[in-house]
Short mmCIF file of C-alpha atoms and ligand atoms in Angstrom, two decimals:
data_model
loop_
_atom_site.label_atom_id
_atom_site.label_comp_id
_atom_site.label_asym_id
_atom_site.label_seq_id
_atom_site.Cartn_x
_atom_site.Cartn_y
_atom_site.Cartn_z
CA MET A 698 96.36 -101.65 215.04
CA LEU A 699 93.59 -99.21 214.12
CA PRO A 700 91.48 -100.31 211.17
CA SER A 701 92.74 -98.39 208.13
CA ARG A 702 90.26 -96.56 205.91
CA ALA A 703 89.24 -98.28 202.68
CA LEU A 704 91.64 -97.76 199.83
CA ALA A 705 90.23 -95.00 197.57
CA VAL A 706 90.46 -95.59 193.84
CA LEU A 707 89.39 -93.34 190.99
CA SER A 708 88.47 -95.32 187.88
CA VAL A 709 88.82 -93.20 184.73
CA ALA A 710 86.96 -94.24 181.59
CA SER A 711 85.06 -93.03 178.56
CA GLU A 712 82.13 -95.41 179.04
CA ALA A 713 80.39 -97.30 181.85
CA TYR A 714 77.40 -99.65 181.76
CA PRO A 715 74.50 -98.87 182.21
CA LEU A 716 75.08 -95.17 181.46
CA ILE A 717 76.90 -95.29 178.15
CA LYS A 718 78.19 -98.35 176.30
CA THR A 719 79.76 -99.25 172.99
CA GLY A 720 81.53 -102.46 174.04
CA GLY A 721 83.02 -104.73 176.68
CA LEU A 722 84.94 -101.79 178.26
CA ALA A 723 81.66 -100.37 179.58
CA ASP A 724 80.70 -103.70 181.15
CA VAL A 725 83.99 -103.90 183.02
CA VAL A 726 83.99 -100.26 184.17
CA GLY A 727 80.38 -100.60 185.30
CA ALA A 728 80.95 -103.83 187.23
CA LEU A 729 84.30 -103.03 188.83
CA PRO A 730 83.18 -100.67 191.65
CA ALA A 731 80.76 -103.16 193.24
CA ALA A 732 83.17 -106.04 192.68
CA VAL A 733 86.17 -104.36 194.34
CA GLY A 734 83.83 -102.82 196.92
CA ARG A 735 83.36 -106.33 198.30
CA GLU A 736 87.17 -106.44 198.67
CA GLY A 737 87.23 -103.28 200.78
CA VAL A 738 88.10 -100.83 197.99
CA HIS A 739 86.12 -97.58 197.63
CA MET A 740 85.93 -96.80 193.94
CA ARG A 741 84.50 -93.76 192.22
CA THR A 742 84.24 -93.47 188.47
CA LEU A 743 85.28 -90.39 186.51
CA LEU A 744 83.30 -90.01 183.30
CA PRO A 745 82.86 -87.34 180.63
CA GLY A 746 79.62 -85.47 181.26
CA TYR A 747 77.72 -86.79 178.25
CA PRO A 748 73.98 -85.96 178.34
CA ALA A 749 73.26 -89.62 179.21
CA VAL A 750 75.46 -89.34 182.31
CA ILE A 751 74.39 -85.88 183.54
CA ALA A 752 70.67 -86.75 183.14
CA GLU A 753 71.04 -89.72 185.50
CA MET A 754 72.87 -87.78 188.25
CA LYS A 755 69.85 -86.68 190.25
CA ASP A 756 71.92 -85.74 193.31
CA ALA A 757 74.77 -84.00 191.47
CA ARG A 758 76.66 -81.29 193.30
CA ALA A 759 79.53 -79.22 191.96
CA VAL A 760 82.84 -79.57 193.78
CA HIS A 761 85.23 -77.76 191.48
CA GLU A 762 85.13 -75.24 188.65
CA TYR A 763 87.42 -74.63 185.71
CA ALA A 764 87.43 -71.25 183.99
CA ASP A 765 89.01 -73.00 181.00
CA LEU A 766 89.25 -76.75 180.47
CA MET A 767 90.55 -77.37 176.95
CA GLY A 768 88.75 -74.39 175.48
CA GLY A 769 85.73 -73.70 177.67
CA PRO A 770 84.39 -73.52 181.22
CA ALA A 771 83.71 -76.73 183.12
CA ARG A 772 82.58 -78.08 186.48
CA LEU A 773 83.20 -81.30 188.34
CA LEU A 774 79.98 -82.89 189.57
CA VAL A 775 79.83 -85.68 192.12
CA GLY A 776 76.78 -87.85 192.66
CA HIS A 777 75.21 -91.20 191.86
CA ALA A 778 74.12 -92.59 188.51
CA GLY A 779 73.44 -96.08 187.23
CA GLY A 780 74.40 -97.59 190.59
CA LEU A 781 77.85 -95.96 190.47
CA GLU A 782 79.48 -93.19 192.49
CA VAL A 783 80.24 -90.86 189.64
CA VAL A 784 82.46 -87.84 189.19
CA ALA A 785 81.31 -86.25 185.93
CA ILE A 786 83.03 -83.52 183.96
CA GLU A 787 80.33 -81.07 182.97
CA ALA A 788 81.95 -79.38 179.98
CA PRO A 789 79.31 -78.63 177.33
CA HIS A 790 81.88 -77.62 174.69
CA LEU A 791 83.41 -81.10 174.90
CA TYR A 792 80.66 -83.53 175.84
CA ARG A 793 77.19 -82.14 175.24
CA ARG A 794 76.65 -84.37 172.23
CA THR A 795 74.25 -87.30 172.06
CA GLY A 796 74.82 -90.70 170.48
CA ASN A 797 78.10 -92.56 170.16
CA PRO A 798 80.72 -91.11 172.50
CA TYR A 799 83.49 -91.14 169.89
CA LEU A 800 81.77 -90.57 166.55
CA ASP A 801 79.63 -87.91 164.93
CA ALA A 802 76.36 -88.68 163.12
CA GLN A 803 78.32 -89.57 159.96
CA GLY A 804 80.35 -92.16 161.84
CA ARG A 805 83.57 -90.12 161.81
CA ASP A 806 85.74 -89.53 164.88
CA TRP A 807 84.88 -86.20 166.49
CA ALA A 808 87.57 -83.77 165.30
CA ASP A 809 88.33 -82.70 168.88
CA ASN A 810 88.65 -86.18 170.42
CA ALA A 811 92.21 -85.40 171.53
CA LEU A 812 90.92 -82.53 173.66
CA ARG A 813 87.80 -84.40 174.82
CA PHE A 814 89.77 -87.31 176.23
CA GLY A 815 92.82 -85.23 177.05
CA ALA A 816 90.45 -83.33 179.36
CA LEU A 817 89.26 -86.59 180.91
CA SER A 818 92.85 -87.53 181.73
CA LYS A 819 93.76 -84.01 182.87
CA VAL A 820 90.85 -83.90 185.31
CA ALA A 821 91.81 -87.33 186.66
CA ALA A 822 95.28 -85.97 187.38
CA ASP A 823 93.86 -82.80 188.97
CA ILE A 824 91.72 -84.93 191.28
CA GLY A 825 94.88 -86.90 192.05
CA HIS A 826 96.43 -83.60 193.07
CA GLY A 827 93.48 -82.73 195.34
CA ALA A 828 91.04 -80.82 193.11
CA ALA A 829 87.94 -82.55 194.56
CA PRO A 830 87.69 -81.60 198.24
CA GLY A 831 87.15 -84.55 200.54
CA PHE A 832 88.25 -87.09 197.95
CA HIS A 833 91.89 -88.02 197.74
CA PRO A 834 92.35 -91.15 195.69
CA ASP A 835 95.21 -93.45 196.62
CA VAL A 836 95.20 -94.96 193.15
CA ILE A 837 94.11 -93.67 189.76
CA HIS A 838 93.00 -96.54 187.53
CA ALA A 839 92.76 -95.42 183.90
CA HIS A 840 91.24 -97.48 181.11
CA ASP A 841 92.38 -97.61 177.48
CA TRP A 842 93.66 -94.72 175.38
CA GLN A 843 90.97 -92.33 176.57
CA GLY A 844 92.50 -92.43 180.06
CA GLY A 845 96.04 -92.92 178.78
CA LEU A 846 97.27 -89.40 179.42
CA ALA A 847 96.32 -89.46 183.13
CA PRO A 848 99.64 -91.02 184.18
CA ALA A 849 101.42 -88.44 181.96
CA TYR A 850 99.71 -85.42 183.54
CA LEU A 851 100.55 -86.84 186.97
CA HIS A 852 104.12 -87.64 186.00
CA TYR A 853 104.84 -84.16 184.64
CA GLY A 854 102.85 -82.38 187.38
CA ASP A 855 104.17 -81.06 190.68
CA GLY A 856 103.79 -82.38 194.19
CA PRO A 857 103.04 -85.83 195.54
CA ARG A 858 100.81 -87.97 193.39
CA PRO A 859 98.72 -91.10 193.79
CA ALA A 860 99.78 -94.40 192.26
CA THR A 861 98.64 -95.15 188.71
CA VAL A 862 97.32 -98.26 186.97
CA LEU A 863 96.47 -98.45 183.28
CA THR A 864 94.32 -101.25 181.91
CA VAL A 865 94.47 -102.16 178.23
CA HIS A 866 91.16 -103.54 177.03
CA ASN A 867 92.17 -103.48 173.37
CA LEU A 868 95.58 -102.47 172.05
CA ALA A 869 94.11 -101.87 168.60
CA TYR A 870 92.70 -98.50 169.68
CA GLN A 871 95.65 -96.26 170.49
CA GLY A 872 94.56 -92.60 170.41
CA LYS A 873 97.22 -91.11 168.12
CA PHE A 874 97.09 -87.34 167.48
CA PRO A 875 99.29 -84.65 165.88
CA ALA A 876 102.24 -83.38 167.89
CA THR A 877 101.03 -79.80 167.34
CA LEU A 878 98.36 -80.43 170.00
CA LEU A 879 100.93 -80.64 172.81
CA GLY A 880 100.31 -77.06 173.95
CA ASP A 881 96.53 -77.29 173.67
CA LEU A 882 96.66 -80.39 175.84
CA GLY A 883 98.64 -78.46 178.44
CA LEU A 884 101.59 -80.82 178.35
CA PRO A 885 105.13 -79.43 178.76
CA GLU A 886 107.65 -79.61 175.90
CA ARG A 887 109.72 -82.14 177.80
CA ALA A 888 106.78 -84.57 177.73
CA PHE A 889 107.33 -84.97 174.00
CA SER A 890 110.06 -87.60 174.26
CA MET A 891 110.50 -91.30 173.69
CA GLU A 892 110.08 -91.89 177.43
CA GLY A 893 106.91 -89.76 177.46
CA VAL A 894 104.00 -89.09 175.13
CA GLU A 895 105.82 -89.13 171.77
CA TYR A 896 104.73 -91.98 169.50
CA TYR A 897 106.28 -92.26 166.03
CA GLY A 898 106.32 -88.46 165.73
CA ASP A 899 102.78 -88.00 167.04
CA ILE A 900 101.25 -87.92 170.51
CA GLY A 901 100.16 -91.39 171.60
CA PHE A 902 97.61 -91.42 174.42
CA LEU A 903 97.80 -95.17 175.02
CA LYS A 904 101.55 -95.15 174.50
CA ALA A 905 101.93 -92.41 177.13
CA GLY A 906 99.96 -94.43 179.66
CA LEU A 907 101.95 -97.57 178.88
CA ALA A 908 105.21 -95.66 179.30
CA LEU A 909 104.34 -93.83 182.49
CA ALA A 910 101.77 -95.81 184.55
CA ASP A 911 103.16 -97.48 187.67
CA ARG A 912 101.42 -100.72 186.74
CA ILE A 913 99.79 -101.99 183.57
CA THR A 914 97.16 -104.66 183.29
CA THR A 915 95.56 -106.33 180.32
CA VAL A 916 92.30 -108.24 180.51
CA SER A 917 93.85 -111.69 180.25
CA PRO A 918 97.26 -113.19 181.00
CA THR A 919 97.66 -114.63 177.51
CA TYR A 920 96.91 -111.25 175.89
CA ALA A 921 99.54 -109.71 178.19
CA ALA A 922 102.07 -112.14 176.74
CA GLU A 923 100.87 -111.88 173.13
CA ILE A 924 101.22 -108.11 172.91
CA ARG A 925 104.93 -108.40 173.68
CA THR A 926 105.37 -110.00 170.27
CA GLU A 927 105.82 -108.15 167.00
CA ALA A 928 102.96 -110.11 165.46
CA ASP A 929 100.40 -108.96 168.05
CA GLY A 930 101.93 -105.84 169.57
CA MET A 931 100.46 -103.41 167.03
CA GLY A 932 103.55 -101.21 167.12
CA LEU A 933 103.73 -101.20 170.91
CA ASP A 934 105.45 -104.58 171.44
CA GLY A 935 108.84 -102.99 172.11
CA LEU A 936 107.39 -100.85 174.88
CA MET A 937 105.45 -103.80 176.27
CA ARG A 938 108.66 -105.82 176.44
CA LEU A 939 110.47 -102.94 178.11
CA ARG A 940 107.77 -102.65 180.75
CA SER A 941 107.03 -106.36 181.14
CA ALA A 942 108.02 -106.35 184.83
CA VAL A 943 105.01 -104.16 185.67
CA VAL A 944 102.50 -105.83 183.33
CA SER A 945 100.02 -108.47 184.46
CA GLY A 946 96.82 -109.99 183.11
CA ILE A 947 93.58 -110.03 185.08
CA LEU A 948 90.60 -111.71 183.42
CA ASN A 949 87.27 -109.94 183.21
CA GLY A 950 84.34 -111.32 185.14
CA LEU A 951 80.72 -111.57 184.15
CA ASP A 952 77.78 -110.01 185.96
CA THR A 953 76.31 -113.31 187.08
CA GLU A 954 73.04 -111.67 188.10
CA VAL A 955 72.42 -110.24 184.65
CA TRP A 956 73.61 -113.51 183.12
CA ASP A 957 71.77 -116.19 185.08
CA PRO A 958 69.87 -118.90 183.19
CA ALA A 959 67.91 -119.75 186.34
CA ASN A 960 66.56 -116.22 186.51
CA ASP A 961 66.58 -114.52 183.13
CA PRO A 962 63.58 -112.53 181.89
CA HIS A 963 64.87 -112.69 178.32
CA ILE A 964 64.66 -116.46 177.82
CA ALA A 965 61.74 -118.82 177.17
CA ALA A 966 62.47 -121.31 179.96
CA ALA A 967 64.59 -121.01 183.10
CA TYR A 968 67.13 -123.77 183.75
CA ASP A 969 70.22 -124.62 185.69
CA VAL A 970 72.88 -127.28 185.75
CA LYS A 971 70.43 -129.80 187.27
CA ARG A 972 67.60 -128.95 184.86
CA LEU A 973 69.31 -129.00 181.48
CA LYS A 974 66.30 -130.51 179.76
CA ALA A 975 64.52 -127.17 180.06
CA ARG A 976 67.07 -125.84 177.55
CA GLU A 977 65.09 -127.59 174.80
CA ALA A 978 62.34 -124.96 174.99
CA ASN A 979 64.96 -122.24 174.53
CA LYS A 980 66.38 -124.05 171.52
CA ALA A 981 62.94 -124.26 169.94
CA ALA A 982 62.36 -120.55 170.62
CA LEU A 983 65.72 -119.71 169.06
CA GLN A 984 65.00 -121.78 165.95
CA GLU A 985 61.66 -120.07 165.54
CA ARG A 986 63.04 -116.57 166.03
CA PHE A 987 65.82 -117.10 163.46
CA GLY A 988 63.59 -118.90 160.94
CA LEU A 989 65.45 -122.18 161.40
CA ASN A 990 63.79 -125.55 160.88
CA ALA A 991 62.20 -126.92 164.04
CA ALA A 992 64.69 -129.75 164.45
CA PRO A 993 65.23 -130.59 168.13
CA ARG A 994 68.22 -132.85 167.43
CA ALA A 995 70.09 -130.62 165.00
CA LEU A 996 73.30 -129.09 166.34
CA VAL A 997 72.60 -125.35 166.55
CA TYR A 998 75.59 -123.00 166.52
CA GLY A 999 75.08 -119.44 167.72
CA ILE A 1000 77.11 -116.26 167.19
CA VAL A 1001 76.76 -112.97 169.09
CA SER A 1002 79.41 -110.60 167.88
CA ARG A 1003 80.59 -107.39 166.36
CA LEU A 1004 81.04 -108.32 162.71
CA THR A 1005 84.66 -107.34 162.12
CA TRP A 1006 87.92 -108.78 160.91
CA GLN A 1007 89.03 -109.21 164.54
CA LYS A 1008 86.15 -111.55 165.26
CA GLY A 1009 87.02 -114.00 162.45
CA MET A 1010 83.63 -113.96 160.75
CA ASP A 1011 85.34 -114.64 157.41
CA LEU A 1012 86.30 -118.03 158.83
CA VAL A 1013 82.67 -118.74 159.67
CA LEU A 1014 81.69 -117.93 156.08
CA ALA A 1015 84.52 -120.04 154.65
CA GLY A 1016 83.54 -122.95 156.89
CA LEU A 1017 79.83 -122.70 156.23
CA PRO A 1018 79.69 -125.60 153.74
CA ALA A 1019 81.35 -127.88 156.30
CA LEU A 1020 78.95 -126.73 159.03
CA LEU A 1021 75.95 -127.40 156.81
CA ALA A 1022 77.34 -130.76 155.72
CA GLN A 1023 77.19 -131.76 159.40
CA GLY A 1024 73.46 -131.15 159.31
CA ALA A 1025 73.98 -128.27 161.74
CA GLN A 1026 72.20 -124.92 161.86
CA LEU A 1027 73.62 -121.43 162.41
CA ALA A 1028 72.02 -118.42 164.15
CA VAL A 1029 73.94 -115.13 163.91
CA LEU A 1030 73.24 -111.91 165.81
CA GLY A 1031 75.63 -109.08 165.06
CA SER A 1032 76.40 -105.80 163.43
CA GLY A 1033 79.50 -104.24 161.94
CA ASP A 1034 81.28 -104.22 158.59
CA ALA A 1035 78.91 -103.75 155.67
CA GLU A 1036 80.64 -106.47 153.61
CA LEU A 1037 80.34 -109.09 156.34
CA GLU A 1038 76.74 -108.12 157.02
CA GLN A 1039 75.96 -108.54 153.33
CA ALA A 1040 77.74 -111.89 153.05
CA LEU A 1041 75.82 -113.22 156.05
CA ARG A 1042 72.54 -111.93 154.64
CA VAL A 1043 73.26 -113.79 151.40
CA ALA A 1044 74.15 -116.97 153.31
CA ALA A 1045 70.79 -116.82 155.11
CA GLU A 1046 68.97 -116.35 151.80
CA GLN A 1047 70.81 -119.26 150.21
CA HIS A 1048 70.15 -121.62 153.10
CA PRO A 1049 66.67 -120.97 154.40
CA GLY A 1050 65.85 -122.93 157.52
CA ARG A 1051 69.54 -123.66 158.07
CA VAL A 1052 71.16 -120.25 158.50
CA GLY A 1053 69.39 -117.40 160.30
CA VAL A 1054 70.87 -113.91 160.55
CA ILE A 1055 69.62 -110.94 162.54
CA LEU A 1056 71.61 -107.77 162.02
CA GLY A 1057 71.64 -105.26 164.85
CA TYR A 1058 72.38 -104.97 168.55
CA ASP A 1059 69.86 -106.75 170.77
CA GLU A 1060 70.75 -107.52 174.38
CA ALA A 1061 67.66 -109.68 175.00
CA LEU A 1062 68.24 -111.77 171.90
CA ALA A 1063 71.87 -112.29 172.93
CA HIS A 1064 70.52 -114.01 176.04
CA GLY A 1065 68.17 -116.07 173.88
CA ILE A 1066 71.08 -117.34 171.78
CA GLN A 1067 73.18 -118.27 174.80
CA ALA A 1068 70.22 -120.16 176.29
CA GLY A 1069 69.15 -121.94 173.12
CA ALA A 1070 72.27 -122.66 171.06
CA ASP A 1071 74.12 -125.92 171.60
CA ALA A 1072 77.45 -124.27 170.85
CA VAL A 1073 78.66 -120.71 170.40
CA LEU A 1074 81.35 -119.84 167.86
CA VAL A 1075 84.07 -117.32 168.82
CA PRO A 1076 86.77 -117.67 166.14
CA SER A 1077 88.52 -114.35 166.91
CA ARG A 1078 91.91 -113.49 165.40
CA PHE A 1079 92.79 -111.78 168.68
CA GLU A 1080 90.70 -111.35 171.79
CA PRO A 1081 91.95 -109.36 174.79
CA CYS A 1082 89.48 -111.18 177.05
CA GLY A 1083 86.10 -111.74 175.41
CA LEU A 1084 82.79 -111.85 177.24
CA THR A 1085 80.73 -113.92 174.81
CA GLN A 1086 82.50 -117.15 175.71
CA LEU A 1087 82.00 -116.40 179.43
CA CYS A 1088 78.26 -116.01 178.81
CA ALA A 1089 78.32 -119.24 176.81
CA LEU A 1090 80.02 -121.17 179.62
CA ARG A 1091 77.48 -119.87 182.13
CA TYR A 1092 74.57 -120.85 179.86
CA GLY A 1093 75.87 -124.29 178.89
CA ALA A 1094 76.30 -123.32 175.23
CA ILE A 1095 79.60 -125.00 174.44
CA PRO A 1096 82.15 -122.36 173.34
CA VAL A 1097 84.10 -123.19 170.18
CA VAL A 1098 86.96 -120.71 170.28
CA ALA A 1099 90.28 -119.76 168.70
CA ARG A 1100 93.28 -120.27 170.98
CA THR A 1101 94.08 -116.61 171.53
CA GLY A 1102 94.08 -114.09 174.38
CA GLY A 1103 91.31 -114.47 176.91
CA LEU A 1104 89.67 -117.24 174.90
CA ALA A 1105 92.71 -119.43 175.55
CA ASP A 1106 92.59 -118.52 179.25
CA THR A 1107 88.92 -119.21 179.89
CA VAL A 1108 87.96 -122.24 177.80
CA VAL A 1109 89.52 -125.62 178.58
CA ASP A 1110 89.79 -127.76 175.45
CA ALA A 1111 87.86 -131.01 175.72
CA ASN A 1112 90.50 -133.09 173.98
CA GLU A 1113 90.72 -136.86 174.40
CA MET A 1114 92.95 -136.78 177.47
CA ALA A 1115 90.90 -134.04 179.09
CA LEU A 1116 87.70 -135.98 178.53
CA ALA A 1117 89.28 -139.13 179.97
CA SER A 1118 89.99 -137.11 183.13
CA ARG A 1119 86.48 -135.60 183.11
CA MET A 1120 87.82 -132.22 182.13
CA GLY A 1121 87.24 -129.74 179.34
CA THR A 1122 84.62 -127.02 178.92
CA GLY A 1123 84.71 -126.30 175.20
CA ILE A 1124 86.55 -126.71 171.92
CA VAL A 1125 89.73 -124.70 171.32
CA PHE A 1126 91.41 -124.53 167.92
CA SER A 1127 94.61 -123.17 166.46
CA PRO A 1128 96.13 -121.99 164.21
CA HIS A 1129 93.60 -119.51 162.87
CA THR A 1130 93.01 -121.37 159.60
CA ARG A 1131 90.00 -122.78 157.85
CA GLU A 1132 91.34 -126.32 158.32
CA ALA A 1133 91.79 -125.96 162.06
CA TYR A 1134 88.38 -124.31 162.37
CA MET A 1135 86.69 -127.09 160.37
CA HIS A 1136 88.42 -129.68 162.51
CA ALA A 1137 86.94 -127.94 165.56
CA LEU A 1138 83.47 -128.19 163.99
CA ASP A 1139 84.03 -131.91 163.43
CA ARG A 1140 85.08 -132.43 167.05
CA THR A 1141 82.05 -130.47 168.23
CA ALA A 1142 79.68 -132.56 166.12
CA THR A 1143 81.26 -135.81 167.30
CA LEU A 1144 80.81 -134.83 170.93
CA HIS A 1145 77.29 -133.54 170.36
CA ALA A 1146 76.36 -136.92 168.94
CA GLN A 1147 77.18 -138.48 172.34
CA PRO A 1148 74.46 -137.15 174.65
CA THR A 1149 76.05 -138.29 177.91
CA ALA A 1150 79.44 -136.81 177.09
CA TRP A 1151 77.79 -133.62 175.84
CA ARG A 1152 75.75 -133.16 179.00
CA ALA A 1153 78.87 -133.67 181.11
CA LEU A 1154 80.62 -131.03 179.03
CA GLN A 1155 77.71 -128.64 179.52
CA ARG A 1156 77.75 -129.21 183.26
CA ARG A 1157 81.46 -128.50 183.52
CA ALA A 1158 81.01 -125.36 181.42
CA MET A 1159 78.20 -124.13 183.64
CA GLU A 1160 80.14 -124.85 186.81
CA THR A 1161 83.09 -122.72 185.67
CA ASP A 1162 83.48 -119.68 187.92
CA VAL A 1163 83.07 -116.76 185.52
CA SER A 1164 82.07 -114.28 188.24
CA TRP A 1165 83.91 -111.14 189.30
CA GLN A 1166 85.03 -112.68 192.58
CA ARG A 1167 88.52 -113.81 191.59
CA PRO A 1168 89.31 -110.86 189.29
CA ALA A 1169 88.12 -108.37 191.95
CA ALA A 1170 90.42 -109.86 194.56
CA LYS A 1171 93.30 -109.53 192.10
CA TYR A 1172 92.54 -105.88 191.35
CA ALA A 1173 92.26 -105.13 195.07
CA ALA A 1174 95.62 -106.77 195.73
CA LEU A 1175 97.16 -104.81 192.87
CA TYR A 1176 95.77 -101.48 194.17
CA HIS A 1177 97.22 -102.17 197.62
CA GLU A 1178 100.57 -103.18 196.21
CA VAL A 1179 100.95 -100.19 193.91
CA HIS A 1180 99.74 -97.78 196.61
CA GLU A 1181 102.18 -99.12 199.17
CA HIS A 1182 105.00 -98.95 196.68
CA ARG A 1183 104.15 -95.34 195.87
CA ALA A 1184 103.87 -94.40 199.54
CA LEU A 1185 107.31 -95.87 200.11
CA LEU A 1186 108.79 -93.81 197.28
CA THR A 1187 107.11 -90.63 198.51
CA GLY A 1188 108.28 -91.35 202.04
CA ARG A 1189 111.84 -91.72 200.83
CA ALA A 1190 111.59 -88.64 198.68
CA GLY A 1191 110.34 -86.66 201.68
P1 ADP B 1257 84.08 -106.68 172.17
O1 ADP B 1257 84.09 -105.79 173.37
O2 ADP B 1257 85.39 -106.80 171.46
O3 ADP B 1257 82.96 -106.39 171.22
P2 ADP B 1257 83.47 -108.82 174.05
O4 ADP B 1257 83.20 -110.27 173.84
O5 ADP B 1257 84.50 -108.45 175.06
O6 ADP B 1257 83.79 -108.19 172.64
O7 ADP B 1257 82.13 -108.08 174.51
C1 ADP B 1257 81.06 -107.92 173.64
C2 ADP B 1257 79.77 -108.03 174.43
O8 ADP B 1257 78.72 -107.47 173.64
C3 ADP B 1257 79.39 -109.47 174.68
O9 ADP B 1257 78.73 -109.56 175.91
C4 ADP B 1257 78.45 -109.81 173.52
O10 ADP B 1257 77.53 -110.80 173.84
C5 ADP B 1257 77.78 -108.48 173.31
N1 ADP B 1257 77.35 -108.27 171.92
C6 ADP B 1257 78.12 -108.15 170.82
N2 ADP B 1257 77.38 -107.95 169.72
C7 ADP B 1257 76.10 -107.94 170.12
C8 ADP B 1257 74.83 -107.76 169.45
N3 ADP B 1257 74.77 -107.58 168.14
N4 ADP B 1257 73.72 -107.80 170.20
C9 ADP B 1257 73.78 -108.00 171.53
N5 ADP B 1257 74.92 -108.17 172.22
C10 ADP B 1257 76.07 -108.14 171.54
#
């Protein structure tokens, strides 16, 4: 048999590390092409032409022009940027705005976000129908609500189409817009139905993708199951149940070159699983940076997080007296809700030397916390996958996590039976209550007081495979499967 060409996939997203990032989505979109490339998949990434993207595309060349793309002229540029093969939509009326990709300078959603991300999805579909000469994707892989309409444009378009995959990184962001925009988005009247883009009387971008994509993935198997329930489905549980046969969960990986304690420019002392003692220097550096007492034996908890309701920071505040009663210290790096920021600031003022808080986003300091903290707290209410606990495992900072979503799938609870079998990589608690959380702190302190058991726990954590290798193989298999299925349907239709 002749060797077949690599499967061609177009990844469609509103952000990609290192070009533009507001959260974990960018990390995944940025890492996926190289990861699936090793599995024989040729991936290009379609991005809005924000200034940060266009500026990096030194070799850009135009392959297609639009006289009118959602209200203005536009061009499709192909080239390289940030280590990715990028297709960028140069459309100044939609994307020539600096700063946050979704919000204006006052922190409000851009008023034309429906058109901005409708255009992203529309262009993805056009490429699927052959708009970019020489590039005919076999699979269109859209991410989150910003790519949610791509399967809809393909579904309601004419002619053969590539297979579609939609990945849900966070069901909380749904892209809901007034029904009056249907015409502006270039969608036909018949698309506005329960089986299509209609969502409680509005247009639902994510809903449309969930209804019409050939396959759906979420970023962990447990999250895939949770969002079928009314409690966690955020209004979409009925649809998730209906489509459960095509839904699967694939965990995110971590860029193990960026996150490598043996080779990390951001930390005080390099270490690995055989040189755990070198972690002590990182702990001392962390204590100094956060204004904590220089106490080598104190149990230091770290937090690196958006400060929001989702992340369970209220639980951390409620459990602070218990944490301090253990003699432990707390170092928090984060930014988010003003109220939570203020409460943490007050906690640091009230407990000098015991609680240190740095508000802001600081990639280097995040590495410092993972390298120096004994344990990292991730008490999220829901967590589609979560990257912080993966970093913690890799750095031997024991993750203390809520049993939800990707946290439940990546951290193995070091309970008594697990420990007796030399298993366990962290502490997992449920339900999401102060009592259960405080019990987890107690268990952590008890283990930390046993140096041999603690070191064994750290070693197992650090030996966990958190790389992209397994997830990439799963995505590659999914692309092949969905492409073959589509080809079969098209063959039959023809
Ligand atoms: P989410 O995408 O919901 O914010 P994830 O855990 O999936 O949560 O990804 C967040 C990533 O951003 C993690 O790698 C985390 O370490 C990092 N991060 C979050 N807040 C900060 C911060 N204030 N400074 C540096 N890194 C941060």
